PDB file of C-alpha atoms in Angstrom:
ATOM      1  CA  MET P 262     -10.653   8.451   6.111  1.00  0.00           C
ATOM      2  CA  ALA P 263      -8.079   5.439   5.151  1.00  0.00           C
ATOM      3  CA  TYR P 264      -4.555   4.114   5.334  1.00  0.00           C
ATOM      4  CA  VAL P 265      -2.151   4.948   1.982  1.00  0.00           C
ATOM      5  CA  VAL P 266       0.646   3.022   0.921  1.00  0.00           C
ATOM      6  CA  THR P 267       3.441   5.734   0.571  1.00  0.00           C
ATOM      7  CA  ALA P 268       6.978   5.506  -0.432  1.00  0.00           C
ATOM      8  CA  PRO P 269       8.517   2.378   0.856  1.00  0.00           C
ATOM      9  CA  CYS P 270       6.662   0.298  -1.274  1.00  0.00           C
ATOM     10  CA  PHE P 271       8.232   1.914  -4.288  1.00  0.00           C
ATOM     11  CA  GLY P 272      10.011  -1.057  -6.293  1.00  0.00           C
ATOM     12  CA  CYS P 273       9.181  -4.425  -3.689  1.00  0.00           C
ATOM     13  CA  LYS P 274       5.606  -4.391  -2.943  1.00  0.00           C
ATOM     14  CA  TYR P 275       5.315  -7.066  -0.412  1.00  0.00           C
ATOM     15  CA  THR P 276       2.199  -8.668   0.453  1.00  0.00           C
ATOM     16  CA  ASP P 277       1.732  -9.469   3.694  1.00  0.00           C
ATOM     17  CA  CYS P 278      -0.231  -6.639   4.332  1.00  0.00           C
ATOM     18  CA  VAL P 279      -2.482  -8.052   1.671  1.00  0.00           C
ATOM     19  CA  VAL P 280      -3.846 -11.314   2.660  1.00  0.00           C
ATOM     20  CA  VAL P 281      -4.933  -9.824   5.891  1.00  0.00           C
ATOM     21  CA  CYS P 282      -7.452  -7.595   4.456  1.00  0.00           C
ATOM     22  CA  PRO P 283     -10.739  -8.066   5.880  1.00  0.00           C
ATOM     23  CA  CYS P 284     -12.240  -5.918   2.718  1.00  0.00           C
ATOM     24  CA  ASP P 285      -9.705  -6.846  -0.079  1.00  0.00           C
ATOM     25  CA  CYS P 286      -8.866  -3.113  -0.932  1.00  0.00           C
ATOM     26  CA  PHE P 287      -5.657  -3.921  -1.781  1.00  0.00           C
ATOM     27  CA  ARG P 288      -5.228  -2.944  -5.801  1.00  0.00           C
ATOM     28  CA  GLU P 289      -1.558  -3.722  -7.664  1.00  0.00           C
ATOM     29  CA  GLY P 290       0.230  -1.638  -9.700  1.00  0.00           C
ATOM     30  CA  GLU P 291       3.371  -2.374 -11.603  1.00  0.00           C
ATOM     31  CA  GLN P 292       5.834  -1.255  -9.129  1.00  0.00           C
ATOM     32  CA  MET P 293       4.415  -0.700  -6.325  1.00  0.00           C
ATOM     33  CA  LEU P 294       0.747  -1.368  -3.867  1.00  0.00           C
ATOM     34  CA  TYR P 295      -2.420   0.895  -3.260  1.00  0.00           C
ATOM     35  CA  ILE P 296      -5.579   0.852  -0.662  1.00  0.00           C
ATOM     36  CA  ALA P 297      -8.808   1.679  -1.744  1.00  0.00           C
ATOM     37  CA  PRO P 298      -9.568   4.507  -0.031  1.00  0.00           C
ATOM     38  CA  ASP P 299     -13.278   4.012  -0.401  1.00  0.00           C
ATOM     39  CA  GLU P 300     -13.248   0.543   0.425  1.00  0.00           C
ATOM     40  CA  CYS P 301     -10.632   0.556   3.202  1.00  0.00           C
ATOM     41  CA  THR P 302     -12.314  -0.040   7.245  1.00  0.00           C
ATOM     42  CA  ASP P 303      -9.530   1.378   8.939  1.00  0.00           C
ATOM     43  CA  CYS P 304      -9.151  -1.961  11.169  1.00  0.00           C
ATOM     44  CA  ASP P 305      -5.129  -1.404  11.178  1.00  0.00           C
ATOM     45  CA  ALA P 306      -4.545  -5.152   9.611  1.00  0.00           C
ATOM     46  CA  CYS P 307      -2.815  -4.394   7.392  1.00  0.00           C
ATOM     47  CA  ARG P 308      -0.355  -2.051   9.230  1.00  0.00           C
ATOM     48  CA  ALA P 309       1.590  -4.081  10.976  1.00  0.00           C
ATOM     49  CA  GLU P 310       1.960  -6.592   8.422  1.00  0.00           C
ATOM     50  CA  CYS P 311       3.992  -3.786   6.632  1.00  0.00           C
ATOM     51  CA  PRO P 312       7.682  -5.000   6.617  1.00  0.00           C
ATOM     52  CA  VAL P 313       9.132  -1.747   5.246  1.00  0.00           C
ATOM     53  CA  ASP P 314       6.881   0.527   6.861  1.00  0.00           C
ATOM     54  CA  ALA P 315       5.209   2.441   4.102  1.00  0.00           C
ATOM     55  CA  ILE P 316       1.675   1.799   5.084  1.00  0.00           C
ATOM     56  CA  TYR P 317      -0.086   4.995   7.192  1.00  0.00           C
ATOM     57  CA  TYR P 318      -2.928   6.496   7.935  1.00  0.00           C
ATOM     58  CA  GLU P 319      -4.110   9.164   5.528  1.00  0.00           C
ATOM     59  CA  ASP P 320      -3.508  11.748   8.473  1.00  0.00           C
ATOM     60  CA  ASP P 321      -1.117  10.471   9.768  1.00  0.00           C
ATOM     61  CA  VAL P 322       0.943  10.006   6.124  1.00  0.00           C
ATOM     62  CA  PRO P 323       4.671  12.473   6.645  1.00  0.00           C
ATOM     63  CA  GLU P 324       4.470  15.644   4.985  1.00  0.00           C
ATOM     64  CA  ALA P 325       7.092  14.523   2.127  1.00  0.00           C
ATOM     65  CA  TRP P 326       4.574  11.663   1.043  1.00  0.00           C
ATOM     66  CA  LYS P 327       1.431  13.462   1.472  1.00  0.00           C
ATOM     67  CA  GLU P 328       1.179  13.022  -2.262  1.00  0.00           C
ATOM     68  CA  PHE P 329       0.369   9.274  -1.796  1.00  0.00           C
ATOM     69  CA  VAL P 330      -2.506  10.188  -0.582  1.00  0.00           C
ATOM     70  CA  PRO P 331      -4.352  11.326  -3.302  1.00  0.00           C
ATOM     71  CA  LEU P 332      -1.915   9.205  -5.206  1.00  0.00           C
ATOM     72  CA  ASN P 333      -3.770   5.454  -3.999  1.00  0.00           C
ATOM     73  CA  ARG P 334      -7.266   7.211  -4.665  1.00  0.00           C
ATOM     74  CA  GLU P 335      -6.215   7.521  -8.549  1.00  0.00           C
ATOM     75  CA  MET P 336      -4.517   4.485  -8.288  1.00  0.00           C
ATOM     76  CA  ALA P 337      -6.994   2.681  -6.847  1.00  0.00           C
ATOM     77  CA  GLU P 338      -9.416   2.863  -9.222  1.00  0.00           C
ATOM     78  CA  ILE P 339      -7.118   1.890 -12.259  1.00  0.00           C
ATOM     79  CA  CYS P 340      -5.525  -1.231 -10.945  1.00  0.00           C
ATOM     80  CA  PRO P 341      -7.082  -4.358 -10.234  1.00  0.00           C
ATOM     81  CA  SER P 342      -7.162  -6.038  -7.069  1.00  0.00           C
ATOM     82  CA  ILE P 343      -4.773  -8.819  -4.805  1.00  0.00           C
ATOM     83  CA  VAL P 344      -6.094 -10.982  -2.501  1.00  0.00           C
ATOM     84  CA  ASP P 345      -3.250 -13.906  -1.994  1.00  0.00           C
ATOM     85  CA  ARG P 346       0.503 -13.483  -1.323  1.00  0.00           C
ATOM     86  CA  LYS P 347       2.757 -12.786  -3.660  1.00  0.00           C
ATOM     87  CA  GLU P 348       6.548 -12.670  -4.293  1.00  0.00           C
ATOM     88  CA  PRO P 349       8.439  -9.062  -3.466  1.00  0.00           C
ATOM     89  CA  ASN P 350       9.977  -7.530  -6.550  1.00  0.00           C
ATOM     90  CA  ALA P 351      13.390  -9.045  -6.500  1.00  0.00           C
ATOM     91  CA  ARG P 352      14.867  -5.756  -7.385  1.00  0.00           C
ATOM     92  CA  ARG P 353      13.731  -4.589  -4.122  1.00  0.00           C
ATOM     93  CA  ASP P 354      15.291  -8.113  -2.262  1.00  0.00           C
ATOM     94  CA  ALA P 355      18.143  -7.276  -3.827  1.00  0.00           C
ATOM     95  CA  ASN P 356      19.198  -4.010  -2.441  1.00  0.00           C
ATOM     96  CA  SER P 357      18.056  -4.817   0.675  1.00  0.00           C
TER      97      SER P 357
END
């Protein structure tokens, strides 16, 4: 099991969660972040840091967002690792 990034991250990409991850399991996609499930140690550090409440333990992902479980696995294999804080997407900030 692992933590999963879900719908609220789409279009914002806050990276507060990335900098607290002790195993560097976050990946950066074009529109959102993903967690590499085979690298996640379930430490729970990232969940509390997410300002949009997008991160859930795999078993706790809301039913409406269950498709994000396999999406994180799939995208983590092709997206580059991210370990440093970056500015969030301007589009999401402007809509906040």
